[in-house]
Tab-separated table of C-alpha atoms in Angstrom:
chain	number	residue	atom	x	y	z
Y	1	UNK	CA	75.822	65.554	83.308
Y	2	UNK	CA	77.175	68.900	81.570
Y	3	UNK	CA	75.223	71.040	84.714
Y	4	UNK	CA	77.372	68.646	87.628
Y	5	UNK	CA	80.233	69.407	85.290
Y	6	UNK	CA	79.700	72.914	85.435
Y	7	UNK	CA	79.174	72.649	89.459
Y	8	UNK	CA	81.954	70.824	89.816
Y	9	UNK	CA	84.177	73.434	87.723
Y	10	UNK	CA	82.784	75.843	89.743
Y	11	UNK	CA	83.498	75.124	93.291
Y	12	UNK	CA	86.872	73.863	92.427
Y	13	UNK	CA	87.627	77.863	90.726
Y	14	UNK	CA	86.210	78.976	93.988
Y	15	UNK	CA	88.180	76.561	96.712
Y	16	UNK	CA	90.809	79.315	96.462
Y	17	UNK	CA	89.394	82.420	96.145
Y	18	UNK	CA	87.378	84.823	99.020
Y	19	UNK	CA	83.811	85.519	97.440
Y	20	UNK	CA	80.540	85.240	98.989
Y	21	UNK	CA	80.033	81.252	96.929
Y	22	UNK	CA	83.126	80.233	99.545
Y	23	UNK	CA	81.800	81.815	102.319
Y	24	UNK	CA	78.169	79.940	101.886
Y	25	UNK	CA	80.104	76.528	100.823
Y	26	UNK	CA	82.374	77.028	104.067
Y	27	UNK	CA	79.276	77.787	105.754
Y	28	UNK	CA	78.148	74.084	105.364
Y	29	UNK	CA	81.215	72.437	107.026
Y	30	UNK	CA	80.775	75.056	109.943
Y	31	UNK	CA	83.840	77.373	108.248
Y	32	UNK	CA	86.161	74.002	109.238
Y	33	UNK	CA	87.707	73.472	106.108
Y	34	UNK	CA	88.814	76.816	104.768
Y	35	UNK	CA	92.461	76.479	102.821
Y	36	UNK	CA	95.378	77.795	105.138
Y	37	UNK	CA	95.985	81.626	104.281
Y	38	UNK	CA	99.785	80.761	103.773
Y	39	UNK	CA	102.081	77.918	103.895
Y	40	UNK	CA	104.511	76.837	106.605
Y	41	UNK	CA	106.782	74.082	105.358
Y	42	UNK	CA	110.171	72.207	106.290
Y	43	UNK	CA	112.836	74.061	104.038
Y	44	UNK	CA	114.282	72.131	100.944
Y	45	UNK	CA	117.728	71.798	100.095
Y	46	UNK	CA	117.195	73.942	97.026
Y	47	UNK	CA	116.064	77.229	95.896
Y	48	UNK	CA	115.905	79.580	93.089
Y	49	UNK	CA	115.536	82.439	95.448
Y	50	UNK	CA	115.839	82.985	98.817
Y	51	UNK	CA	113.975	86.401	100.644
Y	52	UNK	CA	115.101	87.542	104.532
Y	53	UNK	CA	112.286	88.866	105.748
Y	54	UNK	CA	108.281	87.984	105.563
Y	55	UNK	CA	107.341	91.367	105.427
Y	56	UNK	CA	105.895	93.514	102.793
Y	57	UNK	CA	108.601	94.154	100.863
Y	58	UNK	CA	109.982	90.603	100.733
Y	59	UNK	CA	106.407	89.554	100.484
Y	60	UNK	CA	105.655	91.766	97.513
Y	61	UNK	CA	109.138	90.438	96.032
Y	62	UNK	CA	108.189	86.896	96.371
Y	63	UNK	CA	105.002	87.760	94.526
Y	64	UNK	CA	105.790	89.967	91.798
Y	65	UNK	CA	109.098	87.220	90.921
Y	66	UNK	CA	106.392	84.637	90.506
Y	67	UNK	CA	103.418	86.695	88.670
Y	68	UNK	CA	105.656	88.324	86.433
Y	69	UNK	CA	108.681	86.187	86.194
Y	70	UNK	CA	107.686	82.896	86.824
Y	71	UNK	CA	109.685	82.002	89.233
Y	72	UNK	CA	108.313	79.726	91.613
Y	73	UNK	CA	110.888	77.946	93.863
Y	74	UNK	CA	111.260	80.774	96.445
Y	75	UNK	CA	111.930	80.280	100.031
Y	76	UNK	CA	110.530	83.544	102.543
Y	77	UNK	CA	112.097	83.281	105.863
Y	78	UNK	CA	110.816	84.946	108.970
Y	79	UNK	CA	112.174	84.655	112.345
Y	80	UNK	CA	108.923	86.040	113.469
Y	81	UNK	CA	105.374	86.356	112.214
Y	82	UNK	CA	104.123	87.311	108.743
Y	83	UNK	CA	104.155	91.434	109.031
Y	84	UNK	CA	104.935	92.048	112.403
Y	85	UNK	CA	108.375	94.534	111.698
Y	86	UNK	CA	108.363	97.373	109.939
Y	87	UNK	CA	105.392	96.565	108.030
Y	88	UNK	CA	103.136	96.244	111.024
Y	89	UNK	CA	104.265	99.231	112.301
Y	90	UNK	CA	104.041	101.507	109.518
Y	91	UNK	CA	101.944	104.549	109.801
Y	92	UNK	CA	98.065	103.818	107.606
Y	93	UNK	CA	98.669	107.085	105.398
Y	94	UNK	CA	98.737	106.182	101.489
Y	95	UNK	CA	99.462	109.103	99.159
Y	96	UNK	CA	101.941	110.514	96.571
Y	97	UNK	CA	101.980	113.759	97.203
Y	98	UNK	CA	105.886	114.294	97.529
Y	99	UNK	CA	107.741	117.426	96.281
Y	100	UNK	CA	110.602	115.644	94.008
Y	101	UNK	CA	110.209	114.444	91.151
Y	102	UNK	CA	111.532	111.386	91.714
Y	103	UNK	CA	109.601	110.434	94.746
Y	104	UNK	CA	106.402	111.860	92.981
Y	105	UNK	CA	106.625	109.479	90.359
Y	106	UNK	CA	107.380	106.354	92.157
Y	107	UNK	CA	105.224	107.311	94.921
Y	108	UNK	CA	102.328	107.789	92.744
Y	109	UNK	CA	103.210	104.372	90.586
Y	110	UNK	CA	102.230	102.826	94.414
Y	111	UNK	CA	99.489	104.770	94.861
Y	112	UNK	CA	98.215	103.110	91.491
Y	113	UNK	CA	99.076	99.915	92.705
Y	114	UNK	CA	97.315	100.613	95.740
Y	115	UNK	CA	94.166	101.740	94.234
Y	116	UNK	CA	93.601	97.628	92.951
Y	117	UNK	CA	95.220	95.669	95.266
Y	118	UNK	CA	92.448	94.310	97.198
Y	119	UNK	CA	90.900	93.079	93.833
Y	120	UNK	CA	94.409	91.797	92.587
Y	121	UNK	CA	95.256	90.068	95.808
Y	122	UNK	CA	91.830	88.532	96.229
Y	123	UNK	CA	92.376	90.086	100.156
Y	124	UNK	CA	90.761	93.085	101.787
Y	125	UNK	CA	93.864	95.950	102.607
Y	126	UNK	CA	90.790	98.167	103.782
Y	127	UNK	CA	92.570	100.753	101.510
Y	128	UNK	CA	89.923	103.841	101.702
Y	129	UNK	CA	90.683	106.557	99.638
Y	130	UNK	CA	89.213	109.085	102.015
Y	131	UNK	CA	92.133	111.910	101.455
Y	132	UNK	CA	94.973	113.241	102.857
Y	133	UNK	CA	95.660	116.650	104.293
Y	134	UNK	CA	98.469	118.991	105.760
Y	135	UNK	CA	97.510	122.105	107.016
Y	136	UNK	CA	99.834	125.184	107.255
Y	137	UNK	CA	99.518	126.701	110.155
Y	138	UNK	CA	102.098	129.909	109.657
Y	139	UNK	CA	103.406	132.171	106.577
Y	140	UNK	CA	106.013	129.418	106.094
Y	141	UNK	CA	104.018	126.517	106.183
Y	142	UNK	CA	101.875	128.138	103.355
Y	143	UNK	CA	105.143	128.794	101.604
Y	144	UNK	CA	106.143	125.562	101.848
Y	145	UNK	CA	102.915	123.453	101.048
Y	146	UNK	CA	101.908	125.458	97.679
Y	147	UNK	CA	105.776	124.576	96.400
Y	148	UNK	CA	104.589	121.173	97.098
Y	149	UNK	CA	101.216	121.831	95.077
Y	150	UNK	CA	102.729	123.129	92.635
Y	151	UNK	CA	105.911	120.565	91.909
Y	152	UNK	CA	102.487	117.804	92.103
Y	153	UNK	CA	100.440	118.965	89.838
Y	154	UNK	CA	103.735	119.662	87.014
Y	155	UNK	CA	104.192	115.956	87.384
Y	156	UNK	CA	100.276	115.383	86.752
Y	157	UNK	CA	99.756	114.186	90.359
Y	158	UNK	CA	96.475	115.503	91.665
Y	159	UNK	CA	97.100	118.417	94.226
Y	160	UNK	CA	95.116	121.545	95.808
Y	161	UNK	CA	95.652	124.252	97.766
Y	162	UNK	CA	92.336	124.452	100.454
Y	163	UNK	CA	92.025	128.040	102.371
Y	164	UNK	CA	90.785	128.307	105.772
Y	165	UNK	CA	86.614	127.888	104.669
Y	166	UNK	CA	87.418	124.878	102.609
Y	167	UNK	CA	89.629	123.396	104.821
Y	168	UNK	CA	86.633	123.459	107.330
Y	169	UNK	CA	83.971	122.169	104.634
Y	170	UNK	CA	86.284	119.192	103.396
Y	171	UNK	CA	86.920	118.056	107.128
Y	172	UNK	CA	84.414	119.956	109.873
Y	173	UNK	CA	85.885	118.599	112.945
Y	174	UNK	CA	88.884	120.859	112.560
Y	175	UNK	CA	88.890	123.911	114.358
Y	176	UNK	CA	89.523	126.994	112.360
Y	177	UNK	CA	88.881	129.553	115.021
Y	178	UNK	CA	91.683	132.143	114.287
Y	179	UNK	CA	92.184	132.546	118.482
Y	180	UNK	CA	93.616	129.351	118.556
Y	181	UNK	CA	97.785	128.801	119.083
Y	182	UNK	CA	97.628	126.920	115.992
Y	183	UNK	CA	95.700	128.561	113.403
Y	184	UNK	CA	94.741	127.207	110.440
Y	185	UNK	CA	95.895	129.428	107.594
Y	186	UNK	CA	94.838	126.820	104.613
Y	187	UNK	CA	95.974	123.520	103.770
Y	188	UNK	CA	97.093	120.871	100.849
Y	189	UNK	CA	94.533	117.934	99.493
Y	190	UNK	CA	95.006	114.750	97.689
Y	191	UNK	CA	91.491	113.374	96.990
Y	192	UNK	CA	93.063	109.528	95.717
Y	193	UNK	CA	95.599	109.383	99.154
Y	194	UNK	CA	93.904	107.849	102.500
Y	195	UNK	CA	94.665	104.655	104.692
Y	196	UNK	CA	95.205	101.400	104.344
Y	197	UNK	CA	95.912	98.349	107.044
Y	198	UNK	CA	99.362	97.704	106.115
Y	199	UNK	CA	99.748	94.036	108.039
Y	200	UNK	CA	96.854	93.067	106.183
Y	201	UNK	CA	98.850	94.036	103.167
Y	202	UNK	CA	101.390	91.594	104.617
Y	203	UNK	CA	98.732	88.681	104.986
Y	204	UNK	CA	97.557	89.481	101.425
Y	205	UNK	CA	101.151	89.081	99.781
Y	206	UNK	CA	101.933	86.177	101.737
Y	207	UNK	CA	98.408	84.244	100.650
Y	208	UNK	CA	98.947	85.632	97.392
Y	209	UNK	CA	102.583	84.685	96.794
């Protein structure tokens, strides 16, 4: 009696939740009976909170009010689909590698954020941390990019300066030939920055909320 307990217990903490034990039980029913992603009801006459816009910032919002604030009678609307603004067409680059101080703080809080979101939001955001460059490509540019370096790394944000060779070794499809209009004359790296697929971000708020 205790083990059909314990099954029971079991499949009901995993009717929610993506893992490899719902794939195999949704496997069974021929993947018919998975829980909708997100809800689409007729609008009460009554809310706590009301959010324009179902994309990832009013997403997020709706989240964040109800995992850290408890509030839970929030109406999202969307004349549209879930993520398909801004959000959807938002470049993939993730990284915190701004030159104020300001933006390199906040920007790096999301990076953070970033770094456990799929795990938080039970929801793949294909975030891969594969690195972000910008290459300088004239005396200038150089100037430029090791203020940037620099002004990171004071506010603890991880930051290097590459030359030409390691530009080359970190990323060996770039051409470094110095004949070329463009040269390469070195470059900035942030190892923790890469890509993400932001309207998946969207889809993963909007279960998660």
């Amino acid at each position: 009696i205790e083990y059909s307990i314990l099954i029971k217990y079991f499949w009901q903490k995993m009717k929610n939740k993506y893992s490899i034990f719902s794939l195999i039980k949704n496997t069974l029913s021929h993947h018919e009976n998975w829980q909708r992603a997100w809800r689409d009801p007729e609008p009460k006459k009554k809310y706590d909170v009301v959010i324009v816009g179902g994309g990832g910032h009013g997403l997020a919002t709706a989240y964040y009010l109800a995992k850290k604030h408890n509030i839970k009678n929030i109406a999202i609307l969307e004349k549209g689909w879930i993520g398909g603004g801004n959000t959807g067409r938002n470049t993939t680059i993730i990284r915190s590698n701004y030159l104020w101080d300001a933006s390199a703080g906040i920007y790096d809080h999301a990076l953070k954020i970033w770094e456990g979101l799929s795990q938080e939001l039970n929801y793949n955001v294909m975030f891969s941390q594969r690195g972000v460059m910008n290459l300088a490509h004239n005396l200038q540019d150089i100037r430029d990019l090791k203020r940037r370096t620099h002004a990171n790394r004071l506010n603890g944000i991880d930051s290097e300066w590459l030359n030409t060779e390691e530009v080359k070794k970190f990323c060996p499809i770039i051409n470094t030939s110095p004949n070329i209009r463009y040269p390469v004359l070195g470059g900035t790296l942030q190892r923790r920055a890469g890509t993400a697929r932001h309207d998946a971000v969207a889809w993963g708020y909007a279960r998660g909320a």
